[in-house]
Short mmCIF file of N, CA and C in Angstrom, two decimals:
data_model
loop_
_atom_site.label_atom_id
_atom_site.label_comp_id
_atom_site.label_asym_id
_atom_site.label_seq_id
_atom_site.Cartn_x
_atom_site.Cartn_y
_atom_site.Cartn_z
N ILE A 7 -14.67 -16.95 -11.96
CA ILE A 7 -14.34 -15.37 -11.91
C ILE A 7 -14.59 -15.23 -10.49
N ARG A 8 -15.75 -15.81 -9.78
CA ARG A 8 -15.52 -15.58 -8.18
C ARG A 8 -14.26 -15.51 -7.42
N GLY A 9 -13.56 -16.84 -8.22
CA GLY A 9 -12.55 -17.52 -7.59
C GLY A 9 -11.18 -16.27 -8.13
N ILE A 10 -11.43 -15.71 -9.28
CA ILE A 10 -10.17 -15.12 -9.87
C ILE A 10 -10.07 -13.76 -8.95
N ARG A 11 -11.49 -13.48 -8.67
CA ARG A 11 -11.74 -12.13 -8.04
C ARG A 11 -11.02 -12.30 -6.54
N TRP A 12 -11.08 -13.62 -5.85
CA TRP A 12 -10.81 -13.62 -4.61
C TRP A 12 -9.23 -13.97 -4.55
N LEU A 13 -8.83 -14.66 -5.76
CA LEU A 13 -7.12 -14.52 -5.74
C LEU A 13 -6.45 -13.31 -6.14
N GLY A 14 -7.23 -12.70 -6.87
CA GLY A 14 -6.84 -11.28 -7.52
C GLY A 14 -6.38 -11.63 -9.18
N VAL A 15 -6.49 -10.41 -9.61
CA VAL A 15 -5.88 -10.60 -11.58
C VAL A 15 -4.37 -10.80 -11.31
N SER A 16 -3.46 -10.62 -10.51
CA SER A 16 -2.20 -10.57 -10.73
C SER A 16 -1.93 -12.32 -10.22
N ALA A 17 -2.93 -13.12 -10.40
CA ALA A 17 -2.83 -14.48 -9.99
C ALA A 17 -3.33 -15.35 -11.38
N LEU A 18 -3.36 -14.36 -12.12
CA LEU A 18 -4.01 -15.23 -13.77
C LEU A 18 -2.37 -15.35 -14.30
N PRO A 19 -2.29 -15.95 -15.40
CA PRO A 19 -0.73 -16.38 -15.83
C PRO A 19 -0.50 -15.61 -17.23
N TRP A 20 -0.59 -14.28 -16.87
CA TRP A 20 -0.20 -13.19 -17.92
C TRP A 20 1.55 -13.21 -18.51
N SER A 21 1.46 -13.74 -19.69
CA SER A 21 2.74 -13.44 -20.24
C SER A 21 3.08 -12.12 -20.47
N LYS A 22 4.48 -12.34 -20.39
CA LYS A 22 5.67 -11.08 -20.61
C LYS A 22 4.92 -9.99 -21.49
N ALA A 23 4.54 -10.41 -22.63
CA ALA A 23 4.08 -9.43 -23.78
C ALA A 23 2.91 -8.79 -23.24
N GLN A 24 1.69 -9.78 -22.43
CA GLN A 24 0.53 -9.13 -21.95
C GLN A 24 0.48 -8.30 -20.84
N MET A 25 1.94 -8.58 -19.99
CA MET A 25 1.89 -7.34 -18.72
C MET A 25 2.72 -6.20 -19.55
N GLN A 26 3.70 -6.29 -20.30
CA GLN A 26 4.14 -5.23 -21.02
C GLN A 26 3.01 -3.98 -21.53
N LEU A 27 1.78 -4.63 -22.30
CA LEU A 27 0.87 -4.29 -22.78
C LEU A 27 0.00 -3.31 -21.75
N ARG A 28 -0.11 -4.37 -21.14
CA ARG A 28 -0.98 -3.72 -19.98
C ARG A 28 -0.05 -2.40 -19.55
N ALA A 29 0.78 -2.46 -19.05
CA ALA A 29 2.08 -1.40 -18.47
C ALA A 29 2.14 -0.36 -19.58
N ARG A 30 2.11 -0.51 -20.92
CA ARG A 30 2.05 0.44 -22.13
C ARG A 30 0.55 1.09 -21.92
N VAL A 31 -0.32 0.66 -22.18
CA VAL A 31 -1.82 1.49 -21.84
C VAL A 31 -1.83 2.08 -20.63
N GLY A 32 -1.04 1.99 -19.42
CA GLY A 32 -1.17 2.67 -18.03
C GLY A 32 -0.57 4.07 -18.17
N PHE A 33 0.67 3.68 -18.82
CA PHE A 33 1.41 5.05 -19.42
C PHE A 33 0.75 5.70 -20.18
N VAL A 34 0.20 5.49 -21.40
CA VAL A 34 -0.27 5.96 -22.31
C VAL A 34 -1.42 6.74 -22.01
N ARG A 35 -2.24 6.08 -20.86
CA ARG A 35 -3.46 6.70 -20.62
C ARG A 35 -3.09 8.08 -19.68
N ASP A 36 -2.21 8.54 -19.09
CA ASP A 36 -1.62 9.74 -19.07
C ASP A 36 -0.95 10.59 -19.92
N LEU A 37 -0.82 10.21 -21.13
CA LEU A 37 -0.10 10.94 -22.02
C LEU A 37 -0.73 11.52 -22.75
N VAL A 38 -1.73 10.96 -23.37
CA VAL A 38 -2.46 10.77 -24.81
C VAL A 38 -3.90 10.92 -24.54
N PRO A 39 -4.82 12.18 -24.87
CA PRO A 39 -6.00 11.94 -24.39
C PRO A 39 -6.69 10.71 -25.82
N GLY A 40 -7.60 10.13 -24.84
CA GLY A 40 -8.61 8.76 -25.79
C GLY A 40 -9.15 8.04 -24.42
N ASP A 41 -10.34 7.11 -25.44
CA ASP A 41 -11.05 6.25 -24.51
C ASP A 41 -10.30 5.26 -23.98
N TRP A 42 -8.69 5.73 -23.20
CA TRP A 42 -8.14 4.20 -22.98
C TRP A 42 -8.81 2.89 -21.85
N PRO A 43 -8.47 2.05 -21.70
CA PRO A 43 -9.30 1.00 -21.19
C PRO A 43 -7.86 1.25 -20.06
N ASP A 44 -8.75 0.36 -18.51
CA ASP A 44 -8.08 0.42 -17.50
C ASP A 44 -8.02 -0.57 -17.41
N LEU A 45 -6.21 -1.07 -17.53
CA LEU A 45 -5.87 -2.45 -18.06
C LEU A 45 -5.39 -2.80 -16.47
N SER A 46 -5.11 -2.20 -15.33
CA SER A 46 -4.33 -2.15 -13.85
C SER A 46 -5.02 -3.53 -13.27
N ASP A 47 -4.43 -4.02 -12.25
CA ASP A 47 -5.23 -5.13 -11.72
C ASP A 47 -6.90 -4.59 -11.23
N GLU A 48 -6.47 -3.50 -10.64
CA GLU A 48 -7.99 -2.96 -10.10
C GLU A 48 -8.97 -2.31 -10.86
N GLY A 49 -8.76 -1.63 -12.26
CA GLY A 49 -9.41 -1.71 -13.07
C GLY A 49 -10.34 -3.11 -14.04
N LEU A 50 -9.07 -4.02 -14.25
CA LEU A 50 -9.61 -5.46 -14.61
C LEU A 50 -10.25 -6.40 -13.60
N SER A 51 -10.18 -6.23 -12.28
CA SER A 51 -10.84 -6.83 -11.36
C SER A 51 -12.31 -6.64 -11.14
N GLY A 52 -12.47 -4.93 -11.64
CA GLY A 52 -13.61 -4.38 -11.16
C GLY A 52 -14.78 -4.87 -12.12
N ALA A 53 -14.29 -5.30 -13.59
CA ALA A 53 -15.13 -5.77 -14.77
C ALA A 53 -14.72 -7.01 -15.19
N LEU A 54 -14.79 -7.61 -14.22
CA LEU A 54 -14.11 -9.68 -14.44
C LEU A 54 -15.39 -9.97 -15.84
N GLU A 55 -16.38 -9.72 -15.30
CA GLU A 55 -17.59 -10.33 -16.13
C GLU A 55 -17.54 -9.93 -17.35
N ASP A 56 -17.74 -8.91 -17.42
CA ASP A 56 -17.19 -8.00 -19.32
C ASP A 56 -15.98 -8.83 -19.78
N TRP A 57 -15.45 -8.49 -19.62
CA TRP A 57 -14.18 -8.77 -20.47
C TRP A 57 -13.24 -9.98 -20.37
N LEU A 58 -13.58 -10.93 -19.29
CA LEU A 58 -13.05 -12.29 -19.08
C LEU A 58 -13.79 -13.10 -19.43
N ALA A 59 -15.00 -13.60 -18.55
CA ALA A 59 -15.85 -14.44 -18.81
C ALA A 59 -16.22 -14.91 -19.96
N PRO A 60 -16.40 -14.05 -20.69
CA PRO A 60 -16.61 -14.77 -22.36
C PRO A 60 -15.15 -15.49 -22.84
N PHE A 61 -14.28 -15.41 -22.14
CA PHE A 61 -13.11 -16.16 -22.94
C PHE A 61 -12.85 -17.63 -21.80
N LEU A 62 -13.55 -17.78 -20.96
CA LEU A 62 -13.61 -18.65 -20.46
C LEU A 62 -14.44 -19.87 -20.17
N ASP A 63 -15.08 -19.87 -21.44
CA ASP A 63 -16.13 -21.27 -21.77
C ASP A 63 -15.45 -22.49 -21.28
N GLY A 64 -16.24 -23.28 -20.36
CA GLY A 64 -16.08 -24.79 -20.28
C GLY A 64 -14.59 -24.53 -19.05
N LYS A 65 -14.14 -23.41 -18.46
CA LYS A 65 -13.04 -23.64 -17.45
C LYS A 65 -13.63 -23.38 -16.45
N THR A 66 -13.31 -24.23 -15.31
CA THR A 66 -13.32 -24.13 -14.36
C THR A 66 -12.23 -24.32 -12.76
N ARG A 67 -11.12 -24.10 -13.39
CA ARG A 67 -10.51 -23.76 -12.60
C ARG A 67 -9.15 -22.77 -13.21
N LEU A 68 -8.20 -22.36 -12.00
CA LEU A 68 -7.58 -21.23 -12.54
C LEU A 68 -6.01 -22.21 -13.74
N SER A 69 -6.01 -22.95 -13.32
CA SER A 69 -5.22 -24.14 -13.89
C SER A 69 -5.79 -24.46 -15.54
N ASP A 70 -6.71 -24.18 -15.80
CA ASP A 70 -7.32 -24.43 -17.07
C ASP A 70 -7.17 -23.29 -17.64
N ILE A 71 -6.76 -22.01 -17.10
CA ILE A 71 -6.51 -20.64 -17.96
C ILE A 71 -5.11 -20.73 -18.39
N GLY A 72 -4.63 -20.17 -19.54
CA GLY A 72 -3.49 -19.97 -20.03
C GLY A 72 -3.45 -18.26 -20.26
N ALA A 73 -2.30 -18.16 -21.11
CA ALA A 73 -1.83 -16.77 -21.84
C ALA A 73 -2.70 -16.82 -22.85
N ASP A 74 -2.65 -17.71 -23.81
CA ASP A 74 -3.72 -17.65 -24.87
C ASP A 74 -5.12 -17.38 -24.71
N ASP A 75 -5.62 -17.52 -23.54
CA ASP A 75 -7.01 -17.44 -23.11
C ASP A 75 -6.89 -15.50 -23.35
N LEU A 76 -6.36 -15.33 -22.19
CA LEU A 76 -6.00 -13.88 -21.49
C LEU A 76 -5.44 -13.09 -23.07
N GLY A 77 -4.92 -13.27 -24.16
CA GLY A 77 -4.65 -12.30 -25.23
C GLY A 77 -6.14 -12.05 -26.09
N PRO A 78 -6.53 -12.89 -26.46
CA PRO A 78 -8.01 -12.40 -26.94
C PRO A 78 -9.19 -11.29 -25.94
N ALA A 79 -8.87 -12.09 -25.12
CA ALA A 79 -9.50 -10.89 -24.15
C ALA A 79 -9.05 -9.64 -23.52
N LEU A 80 -7.83 -9.41 -23.82
CA LEU A 80 -7.36 -7.98 -23.79
C LEU A 80 -7.60 -7.36 -25.05
N ASP A 81 -7.24 -8.07 -26.18
CA ASP A 81 -7.59 -7.32 -27.64
C ASP A 81 -8.52 -6.77 -27.51
N ALA A 82 -9.75 -7.68 -27.25
CA ALA A 82 -11.19 -7.34 -27.30
C ALA A 82 -11.42 -5.70 -26.46
N LEU A 83 -10.54 -5.70 -25.34
CA LEU A 83 -10.74 -4.11 -24.77
C LEU A 83 -9.94 -3.06 -25.40
N LEU A 84 -9.33 -3.47 -26.46
CA LEU A 84 -8.32 -2.47 -27.25
C LEU A 84 -8.75 -2.42 -28.44
N PRO A 85 -9.49 -1.17 -29.06
CA PRO A 85 -9.61 -0.92 -30.27
C PRO A 85 -9.01 -0.80 -31.36
N TRP A 86 -9.09 -1.04 -32.55
CA TRP A 86 -7.94 -1.00 -33.47
C TRP A 86 -7.13 0.46 -33.54
N ALA A 87 -8.12 1.35 -33.10
CA ALA A 87 -7.72 2.63 -33.66
C ALA A 87 -6.76 2.91 -32.41
N LEU A 88 -6.94 2.79 -31.14
CA LEU A 88 -6.15 3.08 -30.00
C LEU A 88 -4.57 1.97 -30.15
N ARG A 89 -4.92 0.84 -30.58
CA ARG A 89 -3.44 -0.13 -31.19
C ARG A 89 -2.59 0.43 -31.34
N SER A 90 -3.10 1.06 -32.58
CA SER A 90 -2.52 1.92 -33.95
C SER A 90 -1.54 2.93 -32.91
N THR A 91 -2.55 3.80 -32.23
CA THR A 91 -1.63 5.08 -31.20
C THR A 91 -1.09 4.37 -30.58
N LEU A 92 -1.26 3.56 -29.51
CA LEU A 92 -0.04 2.90 -28.70
C LEU A 92 0.90 2.58 -29.37
N ASP A 93 1.07 1.89 -30.23
CA ASP A 93 2.63 1.29 -30.97
C ASP A 93 3.00 3.01 -31.63
N GLU A 94 2.81 3.69 -31.92
CA GLU A 94 3.11 4.96 -32.29
C GLU A 94 3.73 5.74 -30.87
N VAL A 95 3.32 5.79 -30.13
CA VAL A 95 3.37 6.55 -28.94
C VAL A 95 4.07 6.15 -27.72
N ALA A 96 3.96 4.53 -27.68
CA ALA A 96 4.45 3.52 -26.80
C ALA A 96 4.87 2.43 -27.23
N PRO A 97 6.29 2.27 -28.36
CA PRO A 97 6.38 0.97 -28.86
C PRO A 97 6.60 0.14 -27.69
N THR A 98 6.97 -1.13 -28.01
CA THR A 98 6.99 -2.16 -27.47
C THR A 98 8.80 -2.56 -27.34
N HIS A 99 9.68 -1.83 -28.47
CA HIS A 99 10.92 -1.93 -28.30
C HIS A 99 11.95 -0.95 -28.57
N PHE A 100 13.04 -0.62 -28.30
CA PHE A 100 13.95 0.38 -29.05
C PHE A 100 15.02 -0.70 -29.42
N VAL A 101 15.23 0.27 -30.73
CA VAL A 101 16.23 -0.70 -31.72
C VAL A 101 17.55 0.37 -31.99
N ALA A 102 18.59 -0.18 -31.08
CA ALA A 102 19.83 -0.02 -30.84
C ALA A 102 20.53 0.59 -32.23
N PRO A 103 21.60 0.92 -32.31
CA PRO A 103 22.14 1.51 -33.63
C PRO A 103 22.50 -0.04 -34.04
N THR A 104 22.88 -0.79 -33.06
CA THR A 104 23.33 -2.20 -34.09
C THR A 104 22.41 -3.10 -34.64
N GLY A 105 21.08 -2.14 -34.53
CA GLY A 105 19.46 -3.16 -35.30
C GLY A 105 18.98 -4.17 -34.38
N MET A 106 20.00 -4.30 -33.03
CA MET A 106 18.93 -5.18 -31.58
C MET A 106 17.59 -4.34 -31.41
N ALA A 107 17.06 -5.53 -31.01
CA ALA A 107 15.69 -4.75 -30.77
C ALA A 107 15.94 -4.93 -28.81
N HIS A 108 15.33 -3.85 -28.52
CA HIS A 108 15.33 -4.09 -26.60
C HIS A 108 13.95 -3.48 -26.10
N PRO A 109 13.40 -4.70 -25.14
CA PRO A 109 12.12 -4.25 -24.65
C PRO A 109 12.27 -2.88 -23.85
N ILE A 110 11.01 -1.94 -23.98
CA ILE A 110 10.90 -1.14 -23.14
C ILE A 110 10.36 -1.15 -21.76
N ARG A 111 10.76 -1.04 -20.92
CA ARG A 111 10.19 -1.50 -20.01
C ARG A 111 9.05 -0.05 -19.17
N TYR A 112 7.97 -0.39 -18.78
CA TYR A 112 6.85 0.57 -18.71
C TYR A 112 6.38 0.77 -17.25
N ASP A 113 6.56 -0.09 -16.47
CA ASP A 113 6.55 -0.43 -15.28
C ASP A 113 7.75 -0.14 -14.28
N GLY A 114 7.56 0.40 -12.67
CA GLY A 114 8.92 0.28 -12.13
C GLY A 114 9.44 1.69 -12.36
N PRO A 115 10.74 1.44 -11.56
CA PRO A 115 11.33 2.76 -11.25
C PRO A 115 12.14 3.22 -12.57
N GLY A 116 11.72 4.73 -12.71
CA GLY A 116 12.22 4.93 -13.98
C GLY A 116 11.91 5.13 -15.39
N ALA A 117 10.69 4.51 -15.38
CA ALA A 117 10.04 3.81 -16.45
C ALA A 117 9.58 5.30 -17.04
N PRO A 118 9.68 5.26 -18.52
CA PRO A 118 9.58 4.12 -19.78
C PRO A 118 11.45 3.95 -19.46
N ALA A 119 11.91 2.27 -19.48
CA ALA A 119 13.37 2.45 -19.48
C ALA A 119 13.75 1.21 -20.81
N ILE A 120 15.09 1.02 -20.71
CA ILE A 120 15.76 0.21 -21.39
C ILE A 120 17.00 -0.04 -20.67
N SER A 121 17.43 -1.38 -21.13
CA SER A 121 18.57 -1.97 -20.36
C SER A 121 19.33 -2.85 -21.46
N LEU A 122 20.76 -2.58 -21.80
CA LEU A 122 21.54 -3.04 -23.00
C LEU A 122 22.70 -2.76 -22.42
N ARG A 123 23.87 -3.43 -23.43
CA ARG A 123 25.24 -3.02 -23.36
C ARG A 123 25.43 -1.83 -23.97
N VAL A 124 26.64 -1.16 -23.02
CA VAL A 124 26.63 0.39 -23.60
C VAL A 124 27.35 0.28 -24.82
N GLN A 125 28.05 -0.80 -25.16
CA GLN A 125 28.68 -0.69 -26.58
C GLN A 125 27.34 -0.76 -28.21
N GLU A 126 26.10 -1.10 -28.01
CA GLU A 126 24.97 -1.06 -28.65
C GLU A 126 24.76 0.30 -29.03
N LEU A 127 25.38 1.15 -27.92
CA LEU A 127 24.90 2.70 -28.03
C LEU A 127 25.74 3.39 -28.50
N PHE A 128 26.76 2.81 -28.90
CA PHE A 128 28.15 3.97 -29.73
C PHE A 128 27.57 4.14 -31.10
N GLY A 129 27.89 5.81 -31.31
CA GLY A 129 27.29 6.15 -32.54
C GLY A 129 26.32 7.00 -32.51
N LEU A 130 25.46 6.79 -31.28
CA LEU A 130 24.08 7.49 -30.89
C LEU A 130 24.14 9.01 -30.19
N LYS A 131 23.77 9.67 -31.18
CA LYS A 131 24.07 11.48 -30.60
C LYS A 131 23.39 11.74 -29.67
N ASP A 132 21.76 11.41 -30.14
CA ASP A 132 20.68 12.11 -29.73
C ASP A 132 20.15 10.93 -28.52
N HIS A 133 19.55 11.44 -27.25
CA HIS A 133 18.99 10.52 -26.60
C HIS A 133 17.79 10.32 -26.79
N PRO A 134 17.25 8.65 -26.78
CA PRO A 134 16.21 8.19 -26.78
C PRO A 134 14.97 8.66 -26.77
N SER A 135 13.88 8.25 -27.10
CA SER A 135 12.57 8.73 -26.72
C SER A 135 11.44 8.37 -27.16
N ILE A 136 10.62 8.55 -26.89
CA ILE A 136 9.20 7.77 -27.08
C ILE A 136 8.07 8.69 -27.12
N GLY A 137 6.92 8.50 -27.18
CA GLY A 137 5.77 9.71 -27.36
C GLY A 137 5.65 10.52 -27.79
N ASN A 138 6.43 10.74 -29.23
CA ASN A 138 6.63 11.20 -30.08
C ASN A 138 7.54 12.48 -29.58
N GLY A 139 8.90 11.92 -29.37
CA GLY A 139 9.69 12.93 -28.67
C GLY A 139 9.62 13.53 -27.88
N ARG A 140 8.66 13.28 -26.77
CA ARG A 140 8.01 14.31 -25.75
C ARG A 140 8.90 13.53 -24.29
N LEU A 141 9.29 12.16 -24.50
CA LEU A 141 9.79 11.53 -22.87
C LEU A 141 10.98 10.74 -23.24
N GLY A 142 11.63 11.09 -22.84
CA GLY A 142 13.37 10.50 -23.07
C GLY A 142 13.22 9.09 -22.28
N LEU A 143 13.93 7.95 -22.67
CA LEU A 143 13.96 7.19 -21.79
C LEU A 143 15.32 6.98 -21.09
N THR A 144 14.81 6.36 -20.13
CA THR A 144 15.91 5.97 -19.05
C THR A 144 16.66 4.85 -19.55
N ILE A 145 17.95 5.02 -19.68
CA ILE A 145 18.95 4.04 -20.24
C ILE A 145 20.03 3.13 -19.00
N GLU A 146 19.27 1.94 -19.05
CA GLU A 146 20.58 1.63 -17.93
C GLU A 146 21.53 0.86 -18.60
N MET A 147 22.64 1.07 -18.55
CA MET A 147 23.91 0.83 -19.24
C MET A 147 24.72 -0.41 -18.67
N LEU A 148 24.88 -1.62 -19.46
CA LEU A 148 25.21 -2.99 -18.84
C LEU A 148 26.40 -2.78 -19.27
N SER A 149 27.71 -3.72 -18.65
CA SER A 149 28.66 -4.22 -18.84
C SER A 149 28.90 -5.39 -20.07
N PRO A 150 29.73 -5.60 -20.38
CA PRO A 150 29.81 -6.97 -21.51
C PRO A 150 29.21 -8.00 -20.83
N ALA A 151 29.21 -8.20 -19.36
CA ALA A 151 28.97 -9.30 -18.39
C ALA A 151 27.09 -9.07 -18.30
N HIS A 152 26.60 -7.96 -18.92
CA HIS A 152 25.21 -7.46 -18.29
C HIS A 152 25.00 -7.54 -17.15
N ARG A 153 26.01 -6.51 -16.64
CA ARG A 153 26.07 -6.32 -14.91
C ARG A 153 26.01 -4.51 -15.22
N PRO A 154 24.93 -3.79 -14.50
CA PRO A 154 24.41 -2.25 -14.72
C PRO A 154 25.78 -1.65 -14.09
N ILE A 155 26.16 -0.20 -15.31
CA ILE A 155 27.47 0.02 -15.21
C ILE A 155 27.14 1.80 -15.07
N GLN A 156 25.99 2.15 -15.51
CA GLN A 156 25.20 3.44 -15.53
C GLN A 156 24.41 3.53 -15.62
N VAL A 157 23.32 4.85 -15.53
CA VAL A 157 22.20 4.72 -15.74
C VAL A 157 22.05 6.53 -15.82
N THR A 158 21.44 6.65 -17.29
CA THR A 158 21.32 8.38 -17.50
C THR A 158 20.03 8.40 -18.57
N ARG A 159 19.81 9.74 -18.20
CA ARG A 159 18.03 10.11 -19.32
C ARG A 159 18.71 11.12 -19.98
N ASP A 160 20.15 11.77 -20.23
CA ASP A 160 20.98 12.54 -20.86
C ASP A 160 22.29 11.92 -21.77
N LEU A 161 22.19 11.16 -22.87
CA LEU A 161 23.22 10.55 -23.11
C LEU A 161 24.46 11.55 -23.84
N PRO A 162 23.95 12.30 -24.42
CA PRO A 162 25.15 13.57 -25.05
C PRO A 162 25.82 14.09 -24.01
N LYS A 163 25.09 14.16 -22.94
CA LYS A 163 26.16 14.53 -21.67
C LYS A 163 26.66 13.55 -20.83
N PHE A 164 25.94 12.58 -20.96
CA PHE A 164 27.10 10.76 -20.41
C PHE A 164 28.38 11.10 -21.52
N TRP A 165 28.03 11.07 -22.42
CA TRP A 165 29.17 10.67 -23.51
C TRP A 165 30.05 12.17 -22.98
N ALA A 166 29.92 12.82 -22.96
CA ALA A 166 30.68 14.27 -22.85
C ALA A 166 31.44 14.04 -21.38
N GLY A 167 30.91 13.61 -20.37
CA GLY A 167 31.15 13.76 -19.10
C GLY A 167 31.65 12.47 -18.43
N SER A 168 30.94 11.90 -17.44
CA SER A 168 31.17 10.62 -16.56
C SER A 168 31.73 9.71 -17.85
N TRP A 169 31.38 9.74 -18.94
CA TRP A 169 31.98 8.41 -19.77
C TRP A 169 33.38 8.03 -19.93
N ARG A 170 34.28 9.18 -19.48
CA ARG A 170 35.56 8.89 -19.15
C ARG A 170 36.31 8.14 -18.32
N ASP A 171 35.38 8.30 -16.95
CA ASP A 171 35.85 7.57 -15.80
C ASP A 171 35.11 6.32 -15.95
N VAL A 172 33.70 5.80 -16.71
CA VAL A 172 33.29 4.83 -16.87
C VAL A 172 34.16 3.85 -17.76
N ARG A 173 34.79 4.62 -18.81
CA ARG A 173 35.75 4.13 -19.72
C ARG A 173 36.98 3.45 -19.00
N ALA A 174 37.68 4.47 -18.03
CA ALA A 174 38.63 4.01 -17.37
C ALA A 174 38.48 2.69 -16.37
N ASP A 175 37.23 2.68 -15.91
CA ASP A 175 37.27 1.40 -15.09
C ASP A 175 36.89 0.20 -16.03
N MET A 176 35.86 0.15 -16.93
CA MET A 176 35.77 -0.86 -18.13
C MET A 176 36.97 -1.36 -18.89
N ARG A 177 38.04 -0.42 -19.35
CA ARG A 177 38.90 -1.65 -20.30
C ARG A 177 39.53 -1.76 -19.22
N GLY A 178 40.00 -1.47 -18.15
CA GLY A 178 40.44 -2.71 -17.20
C GLY A 178 40.05 -3.60 -16.51
N GLN A 179 38.24 -3.65 -16.63
CA GLN A 179 37.61 -5.17 -16.30
C GLN A 179 37.51 -5.99 -17.48
N TYR A 180 37.46 -5.21 -18.67
CA TYR A 180 37.03 -6.15 -19.71
C TYR A 180 37.62 -5.53 -20.87
N PRO A 181 39.55 -5.81 -20.94
CA PRO A 181 40.24 -5.64 -21.83
C PRO A 181 39.74 -5.89 -23.24
N LYS A 182 39.00 -7.06 -23.70
CA LYS A 182 38.83 -7.85 -24.93
C LYS A 182 37.72 -6.69 -25.36
N HIS A 183 36.99 -5.53 -25.24
CA HIS A 183 35.89 -5.23 -25.49
C HIS A 183 36.50 -3.73 -25.87
N VAL A 184 35.42 -3.28 -26.45
CA VAL A 184 36.17 -2.01 -27.19
C VAL A 184 35.29 -0.77 -26.60
N TRP A 185 36.48 0.10 -26.06
CA TRP A 185 36.26 1.41 -25.33
C TRP A 185 36.64 2.78 -25.71
N PRO A 186 35.67 2.96 -26.60
CA PRO A 186 36.54 4.52 -27.56
C PRO A 186 36.46 5.74 -26.90
N GLU A 187 37.33 6.45 -26.86
CA GLU A 187 37.55 7.78 -26.36
C GLU A 187 36.12 8.52 -26.69
N ASP A 188 35.73 8.29 -28.02
CA ASP A 188 34.54 9.30 -28.58
C ASP A 188 33.28 8.02 -29.03
N PRO A 189 32.64 8.13 -27.90
CA PRO A 189 31.43 6.56 -28.48
C PRO A 189 30.53 7.12 -29.08
N ALA A 190 30.25 8.73 -28.99
CA ALA A 190 29.09 9.32 -30.04
C ALA A 190 29.44 9.52 -31.32
N HIS A 191 30.89 9.06 -31.88
CA HIS A 191 31.42 8.56 -33.41
C HIS A 191 31.78 7.51 -33.50
N ALA A 192 31.57 6.42 -32.59
CA ALA A 192 32.56 5.31 -32.86
C ALA A 192 31.04 4.31 -33.36
N GLN A 193 31.43 3.20 -33.88
CA GLN A 193 31.08 1.94 -34.32
C GLN A 193 30.55 1.26 -33.28
N PRO A 194 28.96 0.98 -33.30
CA PRO A 194 28.18 0.29 -32.27
C PRO A 194 28.48 -1.36 -32.58
N THR A 195 28.77 -2.11 -32.01
CA THR A 195 29.13 -3.61 -31.75
C THR A 195 28.25 -4.28 -30.75
N THR A 196 28.09 -5.71 -30.80
CA THR A 196 27.60 -6.60 -29.85
C THR A 196 29.01 -7.71 -29.76
N ARG A 197 30.17 -7.32 -30.34
CA ARG A 197 30.76 -8.14 -30.14
C ARG A 197 32.17 -7.39 -29.35
N ALA A 198 33.27 -8.56 -28.94
CA ALA A 198 34.56 -8.18 -28.35
C ALA A 198 35.38 -7.82 -29.62
N LYS A 199 36.98 -7.52 -28.98
CA LYS A 199 37.78 -7.12 -30.36
C LYS A 199 37.85 -8.35 -31.37
N PRO A 200 38.24 -8.35 -32.21
CA PRO A 200 38.85 -9.42 -32.86
C PRO A 200 40.46 -9.48 -32.26
N ARG A 201 40.77 -10.96 -32.56
CA ARG A 201 41.88 -11.02 -32.23
C ARG A 201 42.71 -10.72 -32.56
N GLY A 202 44.14 -10.44 -31.53
CA GLY A 202 45.22 -9.65 -32.27
C GLY A 202 44.91 -7.82 -32.26
N SER A 203 43.88 -7.60 -31.77
CA SER A 203 43.95 -6.09 -31.97
C SER A 203 43.45 -5.35 -30.40
#
């Protein structure tokens, strides 16, 4: 514990899911009343003996600790009632119209945010939101090559406005992919056009 305090909580081998859980709880603490734990680096550092030490029996080096040790320690900080509220207000993933699930980022600029290929959003008329509809997601739209092409917090306005310019540019770069004039009423897809179309 002394070594972890010296190195910092960020030196622990957190999994992506655990980092997302910590960010989700930090996000919800500002949005929903409740006795939410402080899972920030500072909050966890201040109580290492309480939340982490009981799960480190027999471990004497940082390399002895794995994400499978940190998971139960985090779970013990988050009561079941809060966990169900967390899942309702700040889900782990956004399910696109294609049925594909994309992780939601709860830390960094523009959070909460998602990144996905623009073709997966076709057919979506309303802007995706979380927090029981109170907060729109920042959408980073990607090209078929997974390169950023546009960021929006108002999908209907984007479809009706700057989509025309994006479409013209993308059709030239990716002619094998679908670029409809009216994406709000188009079929979502994860594929290129069929051969010969």
